[in-house]
Amino acid sequence: MKIKSALPLPLRIAGPLLIALLLAFVLLPVVVVTIASFNEKAIIVFPPESYSLKWFERVFSYPDFQEGFKASVVITGWASSLALVIGTCLSIAVKRMEFKGKQTLLAILHSPLVVPHFTLGLGLLILVSQASIQRGYGIVILCHVMLVLPFVMRSVYVSMENLDERLEQAAASLGASPVKVLFTVTIPLLAPGLFGGWLFAAIMSFSEFTASLFVTTQDTQTLPVAMYNYVREFADPTLAALSVVYIAVTAAVLGFANYFLGLGKILNIEDGH
Amino acid sequence: MRSGLRPWLVSPAVFVAAGIAVSLLAVFQYSLRAFVPGSLDVGGLTLDNFSGLGKSIYLGAFTNTLLLSVETTVFSLLVAYPLAYALVRVKHRALKSFILVVSITPLFLGEIVRTYSWIAVLGNNGFINGALRKLGLIEWPLQLMFTHFGVLVALVHVTIPVVVLMLATAISHIDRDYEKAAQSLGAGPIRTFVTVTLPLSMPGILASITTAFAWTFSAFATPQMIGGGRVPTVSTLVYQLGFSSMNFPLAASLSVCGLLLTAAALAALGQLTKRLKTVGGH
């Protein structure tokens, strides 16, 4: 810790203070919405005069949230798993093989990182209406696969960089077929990275809103879309309560992932050298 | 690896890429079609949609979106850099995990939860106004909702996590020997940071600028819910034109202009990156 001890005293205090303030800024809305969710009144008022758990009860009994949750689970499950399979296959091909149009393919697949989600949503909506396709689960799942695939590919690619190819060569030289090498050596070695990629894809897909707004219908409306519709109709703290549940579950999942897998490793943040 | 596997590995991804390409083509195609009021069908080819975009409401939305994107990029970098630096360099394990989880959890909450939480902070009866009134500093609530400032604060908050991640990746890959070398040559900690650490994290900074800009340009729920129609952006107008006026051709042409603008901004940034690399002598 040479660097720290060499700093003048005011800076040594200012650094941690700044970090604390910035963390407070990031946490502020989370803390405020948590307090708001226990507000007894039907309008959010700070500070709350009386407290109640009734908005949490409403979260679990409101039909649109139940339906939205179910739709989100179905869409997220399919989208993140498909994205994982597609992304893993492609990453292996990209790393190990040369094929025509590789760069174009990658550029298109990465474009949802910069192409606005409302543009992609609008495009899919126009597409299904022109082709007279029904806006069912298939379209929403396809839409989510497009959006989360770049994240999965990044995660898989990072773990492939750390893969020792000699292990695969050893298996092949002992007579294993390419498919057998893939399933008995490559994929098991990649497993932590694959799980990380899948988890990220799942959380992103579950929370995706803008593109979903364009491509969902009443039947396929995801939880975030149901939440948006709720906030346009009602001003009560139900959405605050739902946000708290959402935050708690997400933080727990990330906390577990950090404990068991080391998020830093998955995200490629490790202080080197 | 034998090439017999290749079609199996590549074709699912080609299907997804085709989906993306065809969706974008659909937007381009619609932007050139005439709007038939009262119908979801479109008419013949026309350029009217684009000439119609000269109206002040659309130009205003474009300048507003650009301004918000630039401001958000600058402020989120200013907030995220110290967080990313601390995240990488803090030695204490629990503290490191705490900073990591706090900075990235918001990324996974989605636009709705984060934006709604900001409504609870910024509203007339929200946290800030409540606190200021309790302290006796104000009598009437400050107008924070439905303002440019309110939208900006929430957008910065939305953008911080992803910028922290990108900067942290860049900072973590800096070879510490360069810093040690600078210090052994007599540079103080501040000078080391400014002349060594900061320039070496430039790739991460440029990548963050791209992402922050694109994300803000793309944001919909935040300007819609906090702006309440009084802070028009390209995304809110596209939605409004599509779902309130059913004018999908005009919505599509607005999207196309947005896309071209994003592409131009990213290309300019790419040029800048190239120039910085030549200056750096690599």
XYZ file of C-alpha atoms in Angstrom, chain A residues 14-237:
224
model
C -11.232 12.699 0.506
C -10.894 9.468 -1.481
C -12.936 7.178 0.764
C -15.384 10.013 1.464
C -15.965 10.474 -2.260
C -16.494 6.737 -2.732
C -18.954 6.689 0.166
C -20.908 9.612 -1.333
C -21.024 8.012 -4.774
C -22.182 4.701 -3.311
C -24.831 6.639 -1.392
C -26.024 8.178 -4.664
C -26.305 4.736 -6.258
C -28.126 3.356 -3.226
C -30.396 6.361 -2.569
C -33.343 5.372 -4.779
C -33.207 1.807 -3.463
C -33.381 2.980 0.145
C -36.098 5.541 -0.586
C -38.297 3.095 -2.478
C -37.957 0.611 0.379
C -39.187 3.173 2.905
C -41.974 4.207 0.519
C -43.195 0.628 0.192
C -44.161 0.525 3.893
C -46.104 3.778 3.599
C -49.682 3.247 4.777
C -51.227 6.022 2.682
C -52.289 5.488 -0.916
C -50.015 8.337 -2.039
C -46.301 8.303 -1.444
C -45.444 10.958 1.168
C -42.085 11.542 2.821
C -41.598 10.893 5.600
C -44.453 8.341 5.887
C -46.850 9.058 8.766
C -47.930 5.477 9.323
C -46.669 2.131 8.158
C -48.342 -0.921 6.684
C -47.618 -4.112 4.786
C -50.762 -3.937 2.691
C -49.012 -2.938 -0.551
C -46.953 -6.120 -0.402
C -50.188 -8.092 -0.130
C -51.499 -6.286 -3.208
C -48.334 -7.129 -5.155
C -48.996 -10.828 -4.758
C -52.737 -10.640 -5.351
C -52.844 -8.293 -8.366
C -53.680 -10.526 -11.371
C -51.616 -8.602 -13.948
C -48.488 -9.058 -11.845
C -49.155 -12.787 -11.437
C -49.716 -13.212 -15.173
C -46.758 -10.959 -15.989
C -44.511 -12.937 -13.661
C -45.522 -16.218 -15.305
C -44.973 -14.810 -18.804
C -41.613 -13.380 -17.747
C -40.466 -16.714 -16.321
C -41.392 -18.535 -19.549
C -39.780 -15.893 -21.796
C -36.669 -15.513 -19.651
C -36.178 -19.282 -19.347
C -36.344 -19.838 -23.080
C -34.501 -16.700 -24.146
C -31.535 -17.067 -21.791
C -31.138 -20.804 -22.434
C -31.384 -20.405 -26.208
C -28.971 -17.476 -26.093
C -26.555 -19.582 -24.062
C -26.619 -22.495 -26.515
C -26.434 -20.240 -29.582
C -23.745 -18.031 -28.054
C -21.596 -20.946 -26.902
C -21.749 -22.699 -30.264
C -20.900 -19.508 -32.089
C -18.044 -18.592 -29.734
C -16.471 -22.006 -30.298
C -16.825 -21.633 -34.067
C -15.447 -18.092 -34.025
C -12.451 -19.035 -31.933
C -11.543 -22.255 -33.735
C -12.662 -21.897 -37.320
C -12.441 -19.569 -40.251
C -15.596 -19.102 -42.240
C -16.968 -16.651 -44.754
C -18.788 -13.640 -43.379
C -17.535 -14.173 -39.823
C -16.925 -10.468 -39.171
C -20.274 -9.441 -40.682
C -22.096 -12.029 -38.608
C -20.419 -10.820 -35.415
C -21.096 -7.170 -36.273
C -24.815 -7.862 -36.761
C -25.063 -9.935 -33.598
C -23.359 -7.217 -31.548
C -25.432 -4.406 -33.049
C -28.188 -4.582 -30.370
C -25.616 -3.109 -27.975
C -25.831 0.193 -29.848
C -29.066 -0.016 -31.845
C -31.824 1.488 -29.683
C -34.180 -1.125 -28.242
C -37.180 0.867 -29.410
C -35.914 0.572 -32.995
C -35.542 -3.205 -32.732
C -38.930 -3.509 -31.036
C -40.575 -1.364 -33.687
C -38.880 -3.393 -36.440
C -40.117 -6.691 -35.037
C -43.601 -5.248 -34.623
C -43.693 -4.077 -38.248
C -42.309 -7.428 -39.351
C -44.941 -9.530 -37.611
C -47.764 -7.262 -38.711
C -46.622 -7.335 -42.351
C -46.118 -11.075 -42.347
C -49.422 -11.514 -40.456
C -47.685 -13.576 -37.787
C -49.421 -13.794 -34.457
C -47.577 -11.940 -31.697
C -47.122 -14.970 -29.463
C -44.346 -16.084 -27.154
C -42.082 -16.960 -30.100
C -41.601 -13.354 -31.162
C -40.926 -12.075 -27.646
C -38.415 -14.875 -27.047
C -36.658 -14.154 -30.350
C -36.527 -10.467 -29.417
C -34.952 -11.239 -26.027
C -32.434 -13.657 -27.562
C -31.294 -10.859 -29.903
C -30.835 -8.467 -26.992
C -29.006 -10.746 -24.531
C -26.848 -12.684 -26.986
C -23.967 -10.138 -27.014
C -23.677 -10.418 -23.218
C -23.628 -14.214 -23.321
C -21.030 -14.204 -26.083
C -18.769 -11.897 -24.094
C -18.962 -14.079 -21.021
C -18.354 -17.311 -22.965
C -15.531 -15.744 -24.941
C -13.748 -14.568 -21.802
C -13.824 -18.044 -20.317
C -12.656 -19.559 -23.602
C -9.624 -17.281 -23.501
C -8.674 -18.946 -20.227
C -9.212 -22.467 -21.558
C -6.165 -24.668 -22.015
C -6.475 -26.085 -25.528
C -3.938 -28.814 -24.780
C -6.569 -30.638 -22.711
C -8.757 -30.918 -25.797
C -5.833 -31.996 -27.931
C -5.003 -34.680 -25.386
C -8.551 -36.041 -25.545
C -8.509 -35.983 -29.342
C -5.154 -37.742 -29.512
C -6.579 -40.465 -27.288
C -9.231 -41.077 -29.912
C -12.206 -38.965 -28.824
C -14.391 -37.667 -31.650
C -14.861 -33.877 -31.968
C -18.387 -34.151 -30.538
C -17.109 -36.207 -27.627
C -14.314 -33.695 -26.977
C -16.892 -30.899 -27.027
C -19.176 -32.573 -24.475
C -16.635 -34.242 -22.196
C -13.806 -31.680 -22.166
C -14.660 -28.266 -23.627
C -18.112 -27.690 -22.153
C -17.302 -28.959 -18.619
C -14.237 -26.705 -18.530
C -16.297 -23.742 -19.679
C -19.132 -24.481 -17.232
C -18.567 -21.633 -14.718
C -18.363 -19.058 -17.518
C -21.411 -20.576 -19.192
C -23.391 -20.420 -15.969
C -22.348 -16.802 -15.460
C -23.394 -15.932 -18.995
C -26.719 -17.679 -18.581
C -27.393 -15.935 -15.273
C -26.640 -12.522 -16.743
C -28.782 -13.213 -19.777
C -31.623 -14.360 -17.541
C -31.538 -11.257 -15.344
C -31.270 -8.920 -18.343
C -34.122 -10.671 -20.119
C -36.322 -10.658 -17.011
C -35.905 -6.877 -16.659
C -36.040 -5.947 -20.351
C -38.703 -3.352 -20.940
C -38.491 -1.081 -23.994
C -38.423 -3.670 -26.777
C -40.904 -5.838 -24.865
C -43.366 -2.952 -24.801
C -43.511 -3.082 -28.607
C -43.681 -6.837 -29.113
C -45.843 -8.107 -26.249
C -49.618 -8.350 -26.204
C -51.990 -8.651 -23.232
C -51.334 -12.417 -23.256
C -47.552 -12.240 -23.377
C -47.090 -9.074 -21.307
C -43.960 -9.408 -19.194
C -43.659 -8.252 -15.595
C -41.854 -4.960 -16.436
C -44.555 -4.121 -18.990
C -47.269 -4.918 -16.437
C -45.434 -2.658 -13.959
C -45.297 0.175 -16.479
C -49.019 -0.146 -17.168
C -49.713 -0.159 -13.431
C -47.810 3.038 -12.777
C -49.759 4.786 -15.517
C -53.049 3.880 -13.859
C -52.348 4.008 -10.124
C -50.214 6.222 -7.910
C -50.242 3.988 -4.809
C -47.077 2.426 -3.335
